[in-house]
Amino acid sequence: MTAPTDRVRFLIIDDHPLFREALHSAVQMAYPEVDTVEARSIAEALDLLADAKPFDLALLDLSMPDVHGFEGLLQLRTRYPRLPVVIVSGYEEPRIISEALSYGAAGFIPKSARKSDLAAAIRSVMDGAIYVPETYEGLPPGADSTDRADMVQRLSKLTPQQLRVLQMLRQGLLNKQIAYELQVGETTVKAHVSEILRKLNVYSRTQAVIEVSKLDSAELFRDQVGF
């Protein structure tokens, strides 16, 4: 637990300058002496996390330019499992909130929340609670299948590099293109793909993409432009 008088350090990850400013203002309301650092992409956030002193909390927008769906959250949780990550998003559907929590989010704050509510939610998470909107009642019985929960569990077993390869597979990149992006040999990429298939318990890269896509894209964000 961190007292309000302690100096805390937050990472704000959002590609919209106006909302980064709004989040910064809400954070300062909760912790007047806070240090905030801003990232405009997941890649920039990972660089900051790798090079800087530890952060106490990350505030993440789901809709980021360099990732799809929950990939950004999954990357942060896999590489920095002790860092609390709170989703601050304009997508407020119960299924999206439920999925975010299943991926290990420490809370879910709607972007429509008032600044005072944002500040209260941040304080709640820093006190060790998992914050969800008051209107969130969870999913109805049977809405979240065992298969989906099982796939989330399998995804958690992937290494950060394997997650990057899986993300590129979803983008339709070939092994040689992935090798170029990661600056490794094609043999290394093939080894990563084999491990991804084994850990996800699927038999082809196409099946891997299809199964993982069921967790977000078409089902969860149908007709949501830009996500």
mmCIF file of C-alpha atoms in Angstrom:
data_model
loop_
_atom_site.group_PDB
_atom_site.id
_atom_site.type_symbol
_atom_site.label_atom_id
_atom_site.label_comp_id
_atom_site.label_asym_id
_atom_site.label_seq_id
_atom_site.Cartn_x
_atom_site.Cartn_y
_atom_site.Cartn_z
ATOM 1 C CA MET A 1 0.000 0.000 0.000
ATOM 2 C CA THR A 2 1.271 3.453 -0.913
ATOM 3 C CA ALA A 3 0.253 6.437 1.200
ATOM 4 C CA PRO A 4 -0.952 9.550 -0.629
ATOM 5 C CA THR A 5 2.009 11.495 0.715
ATOM 6 C CA ASP A 6 4.571 9.117 -0.792
ATOM 7 C CA ARG A 7 6.274 10.003 -4.052
ATOM 8 C CA VAL A 8 4.870 7.624 -6.649
ATOM 9 C CA ARG A 9 5.695 7.114 -10.309
ATOM 10 C CA PHE A 10 3.091 6.399 -12.968
ATOM 11 C CA LEU A 11 3.383 5.510 -16.654
ATOM 12 C CA ILE A 12 0.584 6.843 -18.886
ATOM 13 C CA ILE A 13 0.294 4.904 -22.173
ATOM 14 C CA ASP A 14 -2.056 6.599 -24.626
ATOM 15 C CA ASP A 15 -1.583 7.906 -28.160
ATOM 16 C CA HIS A 16 -3.971 10.858 -27.727
ATOM 17 C CA PRO A 17 -2.265 13.995 -26.278
ATOM 18 C CA LEU A 18 -5.479 15.464 -24.868
ATOM 19 C CA PHE A 19 -6.352 12.343 -22.943
ATOM 20 C CA ARG A 20 -2.779 11.947 -21.683
ATOM 21 C CA GLU A 21 -3.176 15.446 -20.277
ATOM 22 C CA ALA A 22 -6.537 14.532 -18.712
ATOM 23 C CA LEU A 23 -5.045 11.420 -17.119
ATOM 24 C CA HIS A 24 -2.101 13.405 -15.812
ATOM 25 C CA SER A 25 -4.540 15.841 -14.178
ATOM 26 C CA ALA A 26 -6.525 12.989 -12.582
ATOM 27 C CA VAL A 27 -3.341 11.368 -11.321
ATOM 28 C CA GLN A 28 -2.228 14.630 -9.738
ATOM 29 C CA MET A 29 -5.583 14.926 -8.003
ATOM 30 C CA ALA A 30 -4.974 11.520 -6.396
ATOM 31 C CA TYR A 31 -1.246 12.048 -5.764
ATOM 32 C CA PRO A 32 -0.163 15.710 -5.900
ATOM 33 C CA GLU A 33 3.545 14.793 -5.692
ATOM 34 C CA VAL A 34 3.368 12.158 -8.422
ATOM 35 C CA ASP A 35 5.962 11.715 -11.174
ATOM 36 C CA THR A 36 4.273 10.860 -14.475
ATOM 37 C CA VAL A 37 5.945 9.630 -17.647
ATOM 38 C CA GLU A 38 4.062 9.379 -20.934
ATOM 39 C CA ALA A 39 4.321 6.846 -23.769
ATOM 40 C CA ARG A 40 2.554 7.114 -27.122
ATOM 41 C CA SER A 41 2.889 3.430 -28.038
ATOM 42 C CA ILE A 42 3.482 0.039 -26.456
ATOM 43 C CA ALA A 43 6.990 -0.047 -27.923
ATOM 44 C CA GLU A 44 7.818 3.283 -26.298
ATOM 45 C CA ALA A 45 6.330 2.092 -23.001
ATOM 46 C CA LEU A 46 8.456 -1.070 -23.036
ATOM 47 C CA ASP A 47 11.571 1.013 -23.694
ATOM 48 C CA LEU A 48 10.748 3.248 -20.733
ATOM 49 C CA LEU A 49 10.088 0.276 -18.481
ATOM 50 C CA ALA A 50 13.373 -1.331 -19.466
ATOM 51 C CA ASP A 51 15.569 1.741 -19.016
ATOM 52 C CA ALA A 52 13.978 3.696 -16.178
ATOM 53 C CA LYS A 53 13.589 3.179 -12.458
ATOM 54 C CA PRO A 54 10.502 1.169 -11.482
ATOM 55 C CA PHE A 55 6.983 2.477 -11.914
ATOM 56 C CA ASP A 56 4.227 2.018 -9.325
ATOM 57 C CA LEU A 57 1.390 1.855 -11.851
ATOM 58 C CA ALA A 58 0.707 1.900 -15.588
ATOM 59 C CA LEU A 59 -2.443 3.413 -17.105
ATOM 60 C CA LEU A 60 -3.067 1.855 -20.512
ATOM 61 C CA ASP A 61 -5.442 2.657 -23.356
ATOM 62 C CA LEU A 62 -6.487 -0.515 -25.194
ATOM 63 C CA SER A 63 -6.625 1.213 -28.570
ATOM 64 C CA MET A 64 -2.951 1.731 -29.383
ATOM 65 C CA PRO A 65 -1.415 2.107 -32.862
ATOM 66 C CA ASP A 66 1.187 -0.668 -32.631
ATOM 67 C CA VAL A 67 -0.899 -3.483 -31.143
ATOM 68 C CA HIS A 68 -4.279 -5.124 -31.609
ATOM 69 C CA GLY A 69 -6.877 -5.853 -28.963
ATOM 70 C CA PHE A 70 -5.354 -7.035 -25.706
ATOM 71 C CA GLU A 71 -1.840 -7.587 -27.077
ATOM 72 C CA GLY A 72 -0.448 -4.482 -25.361
ATOM 73 C CA LEU A 73 -1.801 -5.532 -21.978
ATOM 74 C CA LEU A 74 -0.508 -9.060 -22.488
ATOM 75 C CA GLN A 75 2.982 -7.818 -23.367
ATOM 76 C CA LEU A 76 3.142 -5.613 -20.278
ATOM 77 C CA ARG A 77 1.828 -8.341 -17.982
ATOM 78 C CA THR A 78 4.240 -10.934 -19.385
ATOM 79 C CA ARG A 79 7.360 -8.787 -19.196
ATOM 80 C CA TYR A 80 6.518 -6.924 -15.980
ATOM 81 C CA PRO A 81 4.158 -9.168 -13.980
ATOM 82 C CA ARG A 82 4.593 -7.121 -10.788
ATOM 83 C CA LEU A 83 3.567 -3.843 -12.421
ATOM 84 C CA PRO A 84 -0.133 -3.082 -11.858
ATOM 85 C CA VAL A 85 -1.722 -2.167 -15.199
ATOM 86 C CA VAL A 86 -5.045 -0.339 -15.227
ATOM 87 C CA ILE A 87 -7.000 -0.137 -18.469
ATOM 88 C CA VAL A 88 -8.458 3.291 -19.240
ATOM 89 C CA SER A 89 -10.625 2.811 -22.300
ATOM 90 C CA GLY A 90 -13.536 4.146 -24.274
ATOM 91 C CA TYR A 91 -14.770 0.566 -24.747
ATOM 92 C CA GLU A 92 -17.021 -0.194 -21.786
ATOM 93 C CA GLU A 93 -18.784 -3.430 -22.799
ATOM 94 C CA PRO A 94 -18.924 -6.036 -19.986
ATOM 95 C CA ARG A 95 -17.180 -8.656 -22.134
ATOM 96 C CA ILE A 96 -14.238 -6.344 -22.784
ATOM 97 C CA ILE A 97 -13.941 -5.509 -19.076
ATOM 98 C CA SER A 98 -14.105 -9.217 -18.213
ATOM 99 C CA GLU A 99 -11.421 -10.093 -20.756
ATOM 100 C CA ALA A 100 -9.133 -7.315 -19.521
ATOM 101 C CA LEU A 101 -9.410 -8.623 -15.965
ATOM 102 C CA SER A 102 -8.765 -12.191 -17.134
ATOM 103 C CA TYR A 103 -5.527 -10.988 -18.718
ATOM 104 C CA GLY A 104 -4.411 -9.623 -15.360
ATOM 105 C CA ALA A 105 -5.472 -5.966 -15.485
ATOM 106 C CA ALA A 106 -5.546 -4.374 -12.027
ATOM 107 C CA GLY A 107 -8.636 -2.410 -12.946
ATOM 108 C CA PHE A 108 -10.766 -0.968 -15.741
ATOM 109 C CA ILE A 109 -11.661 2.730 -15.809
ATOM 110 C CA PRO A 110 -13.994 4.075 -18.535
ATOM 111 C CA LYS A 111 -12.718 7.141 -20.349
ATOM 112 C CA SER A 112 -16.137 8.660 -19.748
ATOM 113 C CA ALA A 113 -15.475 8.764 -15.986
ATOM 114 C CA ARG A 114 -15.217 12.150 -14.284
ATOM 115 C CA LYS A 115 -11.785 13.293 -13.179
ATOM 116 C CA SER A 116 -12.693 12.818 -9.522
ATOM 117 C CA ASP A 117 -13.819 9.245 -10.256
ATOM 118 C CA LEU A 118 -10.588 8.576 -12.151
ATOM 119 C CA ALA A 119 -8.597 9.811 -9.173
ATOM 120 C CA ALA A 120 -10.624 7.672 -6.749
ATOM 121 C CA ALA A 121 -10.167 4.614 -8.970
ATOM 122 C CA ILE A 122 -6.398 5.144 -9.102
ATOM 123 C CA ARG A 123 -6.217 5.451 -5.316
ATOM 124 C CA SER A 124 -8.284 2.275 -4.985
ATOM 125 C CA VAL A 125 -5.898 0.276 -7.181
ATOM 126 C CA MET A 126 -2.864 1.664 -5.369
ATOM 127 C CA ASP A 127 -4.459 0.448 -2.136
ATOM 128 C CA GLY A 128 -4.534 -3.078 -3.556
ATOM 129 C CA ALA A 129 -8.089 -3.288 -4.896
ATOM 130 C CA ILE A 130 -9.169 -4.266 -8.411
ATOM 131 C CA TYR A 131 -11.296 -1.421 -9.727
ATOM 132 C CA VAL A 132 -14.270 -1.878 -12.052
ATOM 133 C CA PRO A 133 -17.067 0.592 -12.879
ATOM 134 C CA GLU A 134 -20.042 0.583 -10.517
ATOM 135 C CA THR A 135 -22.281 -0.427 -13.429
ATOM 136 C CA TYR A 136 -20.219 -3.532 -14.185
ATOM 137 C CA GLU A 137 -21.991 -6.690 -13.056
ATOM 138 C CA GLY A 138 -19.803 -9.252 -14.796
ATOM 139 C CA LEU A 139 -20.915 -11.527 -17.579
ATOM 140 C CA PRO A 140 -24.091 -13.591 -17.399
ATOM 141 C CA PRO A 141 -23.613 -17.289 -16.559
ATOM 142 C CA GLY A 142 -22.134 -19.205 -19.456
ATOM 143 C CA ALA A 143 -21.072 -16.091 -21.393
ATOM 144 C CA ASP A 144 -17.406 -16.803 -20.886
ATOM 145 C CA SER A 145 -16.520 -20.303 -22.036
ATOM 146 C CA THR A 146 -13.956 -22.632 -20.551
ATOM 147 C CA ASP A 147 -12.185 -22.708 -23.909
ATOM 148 C CA ARG A 148 -11.609 -18.941 -23.804
ATOM 149 C CA ALA A 149 -10.267 -19.069 -20.256
ATOM 150 C CA ASP A 150 -8.049 -21.979 -21.219
ATOM 151 C CA MET A 151 -6.585 -20.067 -24.187
ATOM 152 C CA VAL A 152 -5.832 -17.084 -21.945
ATOM 153 C CA GLN A 153 -3.963 -19.444 -19.641
ATOM 154 C CA ARG A 154 -1.965 -20.881 -22.539
ATOM 155 C CA LEU A 155 -1.083 -17.417 -23.814
ATOM 156 C CA SER A 156 0.378 -16.557 -20.421
ATOM 157 C CA LYS A 157 3.008 -19.274 -20.977
ATOM 158 C CA LEU A 158 4.493 -17.523 -24.024
ATOM 159 C CA THR A 159 7.753 -15.629 -23.620
ATOM 160 C CA PRO A 160 7.904 -11.929 -24.600
ATOM 161 C CA GLN A 161 9.668 -12.832 -27.861
ATOM 162 C CA GLN A 162 7.094 -15.507 -28.650
ATOM 163 C CA LEU A 163 4.329 -12.976 -28.051
ATOM 164 C CA ARG A 164 5.988 -10.642 -30.544
ATOM 165 C CA VAL A 165 6.194 -13.453 -33.105
ATOM 166 C CA LEU A 166 2.523 -14.325 -32.506
ATOM 167 C CA GLN A 167 1.577 -10.676 -32.999
ATOM 168 C CA MET A 168 3.420 -10.661 -36.333
ATOM 169 C CA LEU A 169 1.752 -13.918 -37.363
ATOM 170 C CA ARG A 170 -1.576 -12.203 -36.780
ATOM 171 C CA GLN A 171 -0.423 -9.388 -39.054
ATOM 172 C CA GLY A 172 0.153 -11.987 -41.784
ATOM 173 C CA LEU A 173 3.942 -11.679 -41.889
ATOM 174 C CA LEU A 174 6.032 -14.505 -43.311
ATOM 175 C CA ASN A 175 8.918 -16.076 -41.398
ATOM 176 C CA LYS A 176 11.510 -14.113 -43.378
ATOM 177 C CA GLN A 177 9.654 -10.860 -42.671
ATOM 178 C CA ILE A 178 9.475 -11.672 -38.963
ATOM 179 C CA ALA A 179 13.172 -12.524 -38.980
ATOM 180 C CA TYR A 180 13.934 -9.153 -40.553
ATOM 181 C CA GLU A 181 11.789 -7.265 -38.023
ATOM 182 C CA LEU A 182 13.356 -9.078 -35.054
ATOM 183 C CA GLN A 183 16.857 -9.119 -36.581
ATOM 184 C CA VAL A 184 17.220 -12.861 -36.080
ATOM 185 C CA GLY A 185 17.617 -15.826 -38.409
ATOM 186 C CA GLU A 186 14.688 -17.635 -39.989
ATOM 187 C CA THR A 187 15.678 -20.767 -38.078
ATOM 188 C CA THR A 188 15.129 -18.874 -34.828
ATOM 189 C CA VAL A 189 11.712 -17.707 -36.016
ATOM 190 C CA LYS A 190 10.743 -21.263 -36.969
ATOM 191 C CA ALA A 191 11.761 -22.424 -33.493
ATOM 192 C CA HIS A 192 9.595 -19.704 -31.924
ATOM 193 C CA VAL A 193 6.625 -20.659 -34.109
ATOM 194 C CA SER A 194 7.012 -24.318 -33.121
ATOM 195 C CA GLU A 195 7.023 -23.379 -29.438
ATOM 196 C CA ILE A 196 3.983 -21.119 -29.916
ATOM 197 C CA LEU A 197 2.039 -23.955 -31.540
ATOM 198 C CA ARG A 198 3.077 -26.368 -28.802
ATOM 199 C CA LYS A 199 2.150 -24.023 -25.948
ATOM 200 C CA LEU A 200 -1.165 -23.039 -27.522
ATOM 201 C CA ASN A 201 -1.910 -26.688 -28.349
ATOM 202 C CA VAL A 202 -2.679 -25.988 -32.012
ATOM 203 C CA TYR A 203 -1.351 -27.596 -35.168
ATOM 204 C CA SER A 204 -0.741 -24.714 -37.546
ATOM 205 C CA ARG A 205 0.036 -21.021 -37.528
ATOM 206 C CA THR A 206 -3.333 -20.390 -39.172
ATOM 207 C CA GLN A 207 -5.128 -22.219 -36.367
ATOM 208 C CA ALA A 208 -3.123 -20.243 -33.803
ATOM 209 C CA VAL A 209 -4.194 -16.948 -35.364
ATOM 210 C CA ILE A 210 -7.837 -18.038 -35.561
ATOM 211 C CA GLU A 211 -7.986 -19.249 -31.955
ATOM 212 C CA VAL A 212 -6.279 -16.153 -30.519
ATOM 213 C CA SER A 213 -8.428 -13.843 -32.633
ATOM 214 C CA LYS A 214 -11.522 -15.272 -30.952
ATOM 215 C CA LEU A 215 -10.380 -13.599 -27.741
ATOM 216 C CA ASP A 216 -10.770 -10.058 -29.047
ATOM 217 C CA SER A 217 -11.161 -8.741 -32.608
ATOM 218 C CA ALA A 218 -14.366 -9.799 -34.384
ATOM 219 C CA GLU A 219 -16.370 -11.001 -31.386
ATOM 220 C CA LEU A 220 -15.453 -8.227 -28.992
ATOM 221 C CA PHE A 221 -14.836 -5.206 -31.159
ATOM 222 C CA ARG A 222 -17.115 -5.687 -34.153
ATOM 223 C CA ASP A 223 -17.715 -2.395 -36.015
ATOM 224 C CA GLN A 224 -15.388 -0.501 -33.657
ATOM 225 C CA VAL A 225 -13.331 1.556 -36.092
ATOM 226 C CA GLY A 226 -9.622 1.779 -35.395
ATOM 227 C CA PHE A 227 -9.410 -1.016 -32.835
#
